[in-house]
Amino acid sequence: MPNNLHLINHPLIQHKLTLMRRAETSTAKFRTLLKEISLLMAYEVTRDLPLKRETIQTPLAAMEAPVLAPEKKLVVVSIMRAGQGILDGILELIPSARVGHIGLYRDPQTLRVIEYFFKVPENLADRDVLVVDPMIATGNTAVAALYPLKQAQPRSLRFLCLLAAPEGIAHFHQEHPDVPLYTAAIDDRLNHQGYILPGLGDAGDRLFGTK
Ligand code: URA
């Protein structure tokens, strides 16, 4: 397992992920589960967010209390369209986070990545950036998304997914060994269409009910 790979295998996450994988799980349930898992994973991924001290008054005394450093608002970058499901969960936990979107799709024939949208907050230089996409299959999308973000030189950059294939992890770490990758599971392999096995199917279709 590469140094920069973090497997978040909390029992609640594992249980919810199993429910998501089941073919009979409805779109509504799938959406709720992805949101819940994202919230739980975000807890782990953000454990080193910078804090500062602020003087507050409790009912009994004044104290220097920790608060998130406001000038360091987290930026969550969602890879469209399935990243939206993770983004929704994280925004519930961190409502003040800034949001970016990257539109990339895989050409079904070549499996190559085409960028059709890129909009992220300005001045990423003093911000922590978390990129989200539920599936790392070939890794092509994740790898492509990180290059333009790296050009903006964020304070830190990390990637959160739900499921990853060994092929995708290897590709990711070959291109971006400096970017920590967080996942809830590592599956067996890819099929000939680039889907993760056993996986959960097409995350976008299952999230939005488009099939
Ligand atoms: N994207 C998906 O939504 N599912 C896969 O299995 C692979 C890529």
PDB file of C-alpha atoms and ligand atoms in Angstrom:
ATOM      1  CA  MET A   1       0.000   0.000   0.000  1.00  0.00           C
ATOM      2  CA  PRO A   2       1.566   3.370  -1.001  1.00  0.00           C
ATOM      3  CA  ASN A   3       2.460   5.701   1.898  1.00  0.00           C
ATOM      4  CA  ASN A   4       0.028   8.328   0.729  1.00  0.00           C
ATOM      5  CA  LEU A   5      -2.975   5.969   0.600  1.00  0.00           C
ATOM      6  CA  HIS A   6      -5.380   6.130   3.547  1.00  0.00           C
ATOM      7  CA  LEU A   7      -7.987   3.417   3.909  1.00  0.00           C
ATOM      8  CA  ILE A   8     -10.838   4.697   6.072  1.00  0.00           C
ATOM      9  CA  ASN A   9     -12.435   1.454   7.166  1.00  0.00           C
ATOM     10  CA  HIS A  10     -14.644   2.537  10.043  1.00  0.00           C
ATOM     11  CA  PRO A  11     -17.419  -0.076  10.595  1.00  0.00           C
ATOM     12  CA  LEU A  12     -20.204   2.460   9.968  1.00  0.00           C
ATOM     13  CA  ILE A  13     -18.627   3.413   6.650  1.00  0.00           C
ATOM     14  CA  GLN A  14     -18.140  -0.223   5.648  1.00  0.00           C
ATOM     15  CA  HIS A  15     -21.744  -1.073   6.478  1.00  0.00           C
ATOM     16  CA  LYS A  16     -23.156   1.869   4.552  1.00  0.00           C
ATOM     17  CA  LEU A  17     -20.893   1.136   1.597  1.00  0.00           C
ATOM     18  CA  THR A  18     -22.251  -2.423   1.433  1.00  0.00           C
ATOM     19  CA  LEU A  19     -25.777  -1.020   1.300  1.00  0.00           C
ATOM     20  CA  MET A  20     -24.721   1.282  -1.538  1.00  0.00           C
ATOM     21  CA  ARG A  21     -23.206  -1.589  -3.522  1.00  0.00           C
ATOM     22  CA  ARG A  22     -26.414  -3.652  -3.498  1.00  0.00           C
ATOM     23  CA  ALA A  23     -28.059  -3.539  -6.921  1.00  0.00           C
ATOM     24  CA  GLU A  24     -31.530  -3.226  -5.373  1.00  0.00           C
ATOM     25  CA  THR A  25     -30.687  -0.049  -3.399  1.00  0.00           C
ATOM     26  CA  SER A  26     -32.897   2.788  -4.646  1.00  0.00           C
ATOM     27  CA  THR A  27     -31.625   6.112  -5.964  1.00  0.00           C
ATOM     28  CA  ALA A  28     -33.007   7.923  -2.928  1.00  0.00           C
ATOM     29  CA  LYS A  29     -31.291   5.532  -0.512  1.00  0.00           C
ATOM     30  CA  PHE A  30     -28.042   5.588  -2.508  1.00  0.00           C
ATOM     31  CA  ARG A  31     -27.990   9.380  -2.318  1.00  0.00           C
ATOM     32  CA  THR A  32     -28.618   9.407   1.420  1.00  0.00           C
ATOM     33  CA  LEU A  33     -25.936   6.791   2.038  1.00  0.00           C
ATOM     34  CA  LEU A  34     -23.329   8.633  -0.032  1.00  0.00           C
ATOM     35  CA  LYS A  35     -24.037  11.795   1.899  1.00  0.00           C
ATOM     36  CA  GLU A  36     -23.740   9.983   5.233  1.00  0.00           C
ATOM     37  CA  ILE A  37     -20.506   8.229   4.284  1.00  0.00           C
ATOM     38  CA  SER A  38     -19.025  11.479   2.990  1.00  0.00           C
ATOM     39  CA  LEU A  39     -19.756  13.154   6.273  1.00  0.00           C
ATOM     40  CA  LEU A  40     -18.022  10.358   8.166  1.00  0.00           C
ATOM     41  CA  MET A  41     -15.028  10.349   5.825  1.00  0.00           C
ATOM     42  CA  ALA A  42     -14.727  14.133   5.958  1.00  0.00           C
ATOM     43  CA  TYR A  43     -14.259  13.823   9.703  1.00  0.00           C
ATOM     44  CA  GLU A  44     -11.146  11.726   9.081  1.00  0.00           C
ATOM     45  CA  VAL A  45      -9.794  13.738   6.155  1.00  0.00           C
ATOM     46  CA  THR A  46     -10.017  17.056   7.995  1.00  0.00           C
ATOM     47  CA  ARG A  47      -8.473  15.996  11.280  1.00  0.00           C
ATOM     48  CA  ASP A  48      -5.432  18.246  10.752  1.00  0.00           C
ATOM     49  CA  LEU A  49      -7.260  21.422   9.659  1.00  0.00           C
ATOM     50  CA  PRO A  50      -5.532  24.451  11.179  1.00  0.00           C
ATOM     51  CA  LEU A  51      -7.022  25.970  14.322  1.00  0.00           C
ATOM     52  CA  LYS A  52      -6.525  29.269  16.066  1.00  0.00           C
ATOM     53  CA  ARG A  53      -7.461  30.490  19.545  1.00  0.00           C
ATOM     54  CA  GLU A  54     -10.245  32.962  20.166  1.00  0.00           C
ATOM     55  CA  THR A  55     -11.323  34.530  23.443  1.00  0.00           C
ATOM     56  CA  ILE A  56     -14.909  33.555  24.248  1.00  0.00           C
ATOM     57  CA  GLN A  57     -17.150  33.868  27.259  1.00  0.00           C
ATOM     58  CA  THR A  58     -18.897  30.755  28.591  1.00  0.00           C
ATOM     59  CA  PRO A  59     -21.723  31.257  31.128  1.00  0.00           C
ATOM     60  CA  LEU A  60     -19.058  30.821  33.832  1.00  0.00           C
ATOM     61  CA  ALA A  61     -15.742  32.171  32.587  1.00  0.00           C
ATOM     62  CA  ALA A  62     -13.673  33.565  29.769  1.00  0.00           C
ATOM     63  CA  MET A  63     -11.465  31.155  27.883  1.00  0.00           C
ATOM     64  CA  GLU A  64      -9.171  30.884  24.906  1.00  0.00           C
ATOM     65  CA  ALA A  65     -11.079  28.427  22.730  1.00  0.00           C
ATOM     66  CA  PRO A  66     -10.065  26.710  19.477  1.00  0.00           C
ATOM     67  CA  VAL A  67     -11.864  27.678  16.257  1.00  0.00           C
ATOM     68  CA  LEU A  68     -11.087  26.869  12.644  1.00  0.00           C
ATOM     69  CA  ALA A  69      -8.671  29.451  11.267  1.00  0.00           C
ATOM     70  CA  PRO A  70     -11.053  31.555   9.151  1.00  0.00           C
ATOM     71  CA  GLU A  71      -8.485  32.699   6.613  1.00  0.00           C
ATOM     72  CA  LYS A  72      -7.906  29.052   5.753  1.00  0.00           C
ATOM     73  CA  LYS A  73     -11.404  28.121   4.594  1.00  0.00           C
ATOM     74  CA  LEU A  74     -11.356  24.688   3.068  1.00  0.00           C
ATOM     75  CA  VAL A  75     -12.054  24.399  -0.644  1.00  0.00           C
ATOM     76  CA  VAL A  76     -13.906  21.303  -1.799  1.00  0.00           C
ATOM     77  CA  VAL A  77     -13.563  20.619  -5.502  1.00  0.00           C
ATOM     78  CA  SER A  78     -16.202  18.303  -6.898  1.00  0.00           C
ATOM     79  CA  ILE A  79     -15.499  16.335 -10.039  1.00  0.00           C
ATOM     80  CA  MET A  80     -18.775  16.435 -11.923  1.00  0.00           C
ATOM     81  CA  ARG A  81     -21.064  14.837 -11.781  1.00  0.00           C
ATOM     82  CA  ALA A  82     -20.838  12.118  -9.144  1.00  0.00           C
ATOM     83  CA  GLY A  83     -18.582  14.253  -6.924  1.00  0.00           C
ATOM     84  CA  GLN A  84     -21.726  16.208  -6.069  1.00  0.00           C
ATOM     85  CA  GLY A  85     -22.885  13.398  -3.780  1.00  0.00           C
ATOM     86  CA  ILE A  86     -19.743  13.652  -1.655  1.00  0.00           C
ATOM     87  CA  LEU A  87     -19.762  17.453  -1.785  1.00  0.00           C
ATOM     88  CA  ASP A  88     -23.282  17.556  -0.307  1.00  0.00           C
ATOM     89  CA  GLY A  89     -22.177  15.479   2.683  1.00  0.00           C
ATOM     90  CA  ILE A  90     -19.083  17.556   3.345  1.00  0.00           C
ATOM     91  CA  LEU A  91     -20.988  20.846   3.116  1.00  0.00           C
ATOM     92  CA  GLU A  92     -23.315  19.605   5.815  1.00  0.00           C
ATOM     93  CA  LEU A  93     -20.329  19.202   8.110  1.00  0.00           C
ATOM     94  CA  ILE A  94     -18.392  22.284   6.936  1.00  0.00           C
ATOM     95  CA  PRO A  95     -21.005  24.740   5.593  1.00  0.00           C
ATOM     96  CA  SER A  96     -18.469  27.545   5.191  1.00  0.00           C
ATOM     97  CA  ALA A  97     -16.288  25.574   2.786  1.00  0.00           C
ATOM     98  CA  ARG A  98     -15.705  27.130  -0.624  1.00  0.00           C
ATOM     99  CA  VAL A  99     -16.604  25.016  -3.642  1.00  0.00           C
ATOM    100  CA  GLY A 100     -15.028  24.376  -7.005  1.00  0.00           C
ATOM    101  CA  HIS A 101     -16.227  22.246  -9.906  1.00  0.00           C
ATOM    102  CA  ILE A 102     -14.308  20.381 -12.538  1.00  0.00           C
ATOM    103  CA  GLY A 103     -16.171  18.804 -15.429  1.00  0.00           C
ATOM    104  CA  LEU A 104     -14.417  15.794 -16.869  1.00  0.00           C
ATOM    105  CA  TYR A 105     -15.785  12.772 -18.642  1.00  0.00           C
ATOM    106  CA  ARG A 106     -14.336   9.562 -19.908  1.00  0.00           C
ATOM    107  CA  ASP A 107     -14.619   8.912 -23.602  1.00  0.00           C
ATOM    108  CA  PRO A 108     -16.265   5.457 -23.534  1.00  0.00           C
ATOM    109  CA  GLN A 109     -14.167   4.250 -26.458  1.00  0.00           C
ATOM    110  CA  THR A 110     -10.707   5.453 -25.509  1.00  0.00           C
ATOM    111  CA  LEU A 111     -11.304   5.895 -21.742  1.00  0.00           C
ATOM    112  CA  ARG A 112      -9.358   9.165 -22.125  1.00  0.00           C
ATOM    113  CA  VAL A 113     -10.379  12.195 -20.091  1.00  0.00           C
ATOM    114  CA  ILE A 114     -11.948  15.282 -21.677  1.00  0.00           C
ATOM    115  CA  GLU A 115     -12.236  18.529 -19.637  1.00  0.00           C
ATOM    116  CA  TYR A 116     -15.403  20.541 -20.335  1.00  0.00           C
ATOM    117  CA  PHE A 117     -15.661  22.750 -17.216  1.00  0.00           C
ATOM    118  CA  PHE A 118     -13.227  24.269 -14.695  1.00  0.00           C
ATOM    119  CA  LYS A 119     -14.270  26.787 -12.060  1.00  0.00           C
ATOM    120  CA  VAL A 120     -12.568  27.019  -8.683  1.00  0.00           C
ATOM    121  CA  PRO A 121     -12.260  29.821  -6.093  1.00  0.00           C
ATOM    122  CA  GLU A 122      -9.566  32.420  -6.726  1.00  0.00           C
ATOM    123  CA  ASN A 123      -6.402  32.585  -4.633  1.00  0.00           C
ATOM    124  CA  LEU A 124      -5.983  28.955  -3.733  1.00  0.00           C
ATOM    125  CA  ALA A 125      -2.451  29.693  -2.542  1.00  0.00           C
ATOM    126  CA  ASP A 126      -3.319  29.868   1.166  1.00  0.00           C
ATOM    127  CA  ARG A 127      -6.096  27.303   1.120  1.00  0.00           C
ATOM    128  CA  ASP A 128      -6.419  23.583   1.723  1.00  0.00           C
ATOM    129  CA  VAL A 129      -8.089  21.856  -1.204  1.00  0.00           C
ATOM    130  CA  LEU A 130      -9.983  18.581  -1.059  1.00  0.00           C
ATOM    131  CA  VAL A 131     -10.926  17.019  -4.393  1.00  0.00           C
ATOM    132  CA  VAL A 132     -13.854  14.587  -4.344  1.00  0.00           C
ATOM    133  CA  ASP A 133     -15.058  11.898  -6.737  1.00  0.00           C
ATOM    134  CA  PRO A 134     -16.638   8.619  -5.576  1.00  0.00           C
ATOM    135  CA  MET A 135     -14.763   6.283  -7.932  1.00  0.00           C
ATOM    136  CA  ILE A 136     -11.113   5.900  -8.866  1.00  0.00           C
ATOM    137  CA  ALA A 137     -11.218   3.334 -11.647  1.00  0.00           C
ATOM    138  CA  THR A 138      -8.439   3.852 -14.226  1.00  0.00           C
ATOM    139  CA  GLY A 139      -7.399   6.940 -12.250  1.00  0.00           C
ATOM    140  CA  ASN A 140      -7.433   9.003 -15.466  1.00  0.00           C
ATOM    141  CA  THR A 141     -10.034  11.477 -14.195  1.00  0.00           C
ATOM    142  CA  ALA A 142      -8.388  12.002 -10.815  1.00  0.00           C
ATOM    143  CA  VAL A 143      -4.964  12.371 -12.386  1.00  0.00           C
ATOM    144  CA  ALA A 144      -6.234  14.903 -14.952  1.00  0.00           C
ATOM    145  CA  ALA A 145      -8.148  16.926 -12.340  1.00  0.00           C
ATOM    146  CA  LEU A 146      -5.089  17.384 -10.148  1.00  0.00           C
ATOM    147  CA  TYR A 147      -2.837  18.981 -12.769  1.00  0.00           C
ATOM    148  CA  PRO A 148      -4.707  22.315 -13.151  1.00  0.00           C
ATOM    149  CA  LEU A 149      -5.244  22.458  -9.393  1.00  0.00           C
ATOM    150  CA  LYS A 150      -1.536  21.995  -8.749  1.00  0.00           C
ATOM    151  CA  GLN A 151      -0.847  24.958 -11.013  1.00  0.00           C
ATOM    152  CA  ALA A 152      -2.834  27.133  -8.591  1.00  0.00           C
ATOM    153  CA  GLN A 153      -0.402  26.001  -5.834  1.00  0.00           C
ATOM    154  CA  PRO A 154      -2.858  25.423  -2.978  1.00  0.00           C
ATOM    155  CA  ARG A 155      -1.511  25.194   0.563  1.00  0.00           C
ATOM    156  CA  SER A 156      -2.414  21.520   0.530  1.00  0.00           C
ATOM    157  CA  LEU A 157      -4.132  19.146  -1.834  1.00  0.00           C
ATOM    158  CA  ARG A 158      -5.796  15.836  -1.046  1.00  0.00           C
ATOM    159  CA  PHE A 159      -8.219  13.521  -2.787  1.00  0.00           C
ATOM    160  CA  LEU A 160     -11.231  11.734  -1.333  1.00  0.00           C
ATOM    161  CA  CYS A 161     -13.037   8.860  -3.021  1.00  0.00           C
ATOM    162  CA  LEU A 162     -15.308   6.067  -1.934  1.00  0.00           C
ATOM    163  CA  LEU A 163     -13.996   3.156  -3.957  1.00  0.00           C
ATOM    164  CA  ALA A 164     -10.704   2.626  -5.748  1.00  0.00           C
ATOM    165  CA  ALA A 165      -9.360  -0.066  -8.056  1.00  0.00           C
ATOM    166  CA  PRO A 166      -5.723  -1.181  -7.643  1.00  0.00           C
ATOM    167  CA  GLU A 167      -4.998  -0.049 -11.225  1.00  0.00           C
ATOM    168  CA  GLY A 168      -6.316   3.427 -10.469  1.00  0.00           C
ATOM    169  CA  ILE A 169      -4.389   3.703  -7.228  1.00  0.00           C
ATOM    170  CA  ALA A 170      -1.159   2.750  -8.991  1.00  0.00           C
ATOM    171  CA  HIS A 171      -1.813   5.308 -11.751  1.00  0.00           C
ATOM    172  CA  PHE A 172      -2.704   8.005  -9.217  1.00  0.00           C
ATOM    173  CA  HIS A 173       0.453   7.480  -7.184  1.00  0.00           C
ATOM    174  CA  GLN A 174       2.649   7.274 -10.245  1.00  0.00           C
ATOM    175  CA  GLU A 175       1.474  10.733 -11.379  1.00  0.00           C
ATOM    176  CA  HIS A 176       0.782  12.381  -8.016  1.00  0.00           C
ATOM    177  CA  PRO A 177       2.816  10.636  -5.301  1.00  0.00           C
ATOM    178  CA  ASP A 178       2.637  13.867  -3.271  1.00  0.00           C
ATOM    179  CA  VAL A 179      -1.185  13.904  -3.008  1.00  0.00           C
ATOM    180  CA  PRO A 180      -2.760  11.911  -0.158  1.00  0.00           C
ATOM    181  CA  LEU A 181      -5.573   9.660  -1.371  1.00  0.00           C
ATOM    182  CA  TYR A 182      -8.373   8.669   1.004  1.00  0.00           C
ATOM    183  CA  THR A 183     -10.721   5.799   0.154  1.00  0.00           C
ATOM    184  CA  ALA A 184     -13.254   3.633   1.988  1.00  0.00           C
ATOM    185  CA  ALA A 185     -12.408   0.473   0.017  1.00  0.00           C
ATOM    186  CA  ILE A 186     -10.002  -1.029  -2.483  1.00  0.00           C
ATOM    187  CA  ASP A 187     -11.795  -3.401  -4.855  1.00  0.00           C
ATOM    188  CA  ASP A 188     -10.481  -6.252  -7.000  1.00  0.00           C
ATOM    189  CA  ARG A 189      -9.960  -4.920 -10.507  1.00  0.00           C
ATOM    190  CA  LEU A 190     -11.449  -3.171 -13.553  1.00  0.00           C
ATOM    191  CA  ASN A 191     -13.616  -4.813 -16.192  1.00  0.00           C
ATOM    192  CA  HIS A 192     -12.984  -4.264 -19.910  1.00  0.00           C
ATOM    193  CA  GLN A 193     -15.180  -1.120 -19.877  1.00  0.00           C
ATOM    194  CA  GLY A 194     -13.179   0.424 -17.052  1.00  0.00           C
ATOM    195  CA  TYR A 195     -15.768  -0.235 -14.336  1.00  0.00           C
ATOM    196  CA  ILE A 196     -14.658  -1.287 -10.894  1.00  0.00           C
ATOM    197  CA  LEU A 197     -15.388  -4.908  -9.883  1.00  0.00           C
ATOM    198  CA  PRO A 198     -17.257  -5.727  -7.763  1.00  0.00           C
ATOM    199  CA  GLY A 199     -17.821  -1.969  -7.370  1.00  0.00           C
ATOM    200  CA  LEU A 200     -21.251  -0.421  -7.229  1.00  0.00           C
ATOM    201  CA  GLY A 201     -21.970   0.295 -10.890  1.00  0.00           C
ATOM    202  CA  ASP A 202     -22.004   3.772 -12.363  1.00  0.00           C
ATOM    203  CA  ALA A 203     -21.953   6.149  -9.400  1.00  0.00           C
ATOM    204  CA  GLY A 204     -23.399   9.068 -11.391  1.00  0.00           C
ATOM    205  CA  ASP A 205     -26.290   7.018 -12.766  1.00  0.00           C
ATOM    206  CA  ARG A 206     -27.058   5.563  -9.361  1.00  0.00           C
ATOM    207  CA  LEU A 207     -26.866   8.967  -7.661  1.00  0.00           C
ATOM    208  CA  PHE A 208     -29.053  10.804 -10.170  1.00  0.00           C
ATOM    209  CA  GLY A 209     -31.247   7.917 -11.372  1.00  0.00           C
ATOM    210  CA  THR A 210     -30.268   8.394 -14.992  1.00  0.00           C
ATOM    211  CA  LYS A 211     -30.439   4.708 -15.901  1.00  0.00           C
TER     212      LYS A 211
HETATM  213  N1  URA B   1     -17.057   5.268 -12.560  1.00  0.00           N
HETATM  214  C1  URA B   1     -18.152   4.716 -11.989  1.00  0.00           C
HETATM  215  O1  URA B   1     -19.141   5.398 -11.734  1.00  0.00           O
HETATM  216  N2  URA B   1     -18.125   3.393 -11.691  1.00  0.00           N
HETATM  217  C2  URA B   1     -17.071   2.617 -11.935  1.00  0.00           C
HETATM  218  O2  URA B   1     -17.091   1.422 -11.619  1.00  0.00           O
HETATM  219  C3  URA B   1     -15.943   3.205 -12.547  1.00  0.00           C
HETATM  220  C4  URA B   1     -15.966   4.540 -12.851  1.00  0.00           C
END
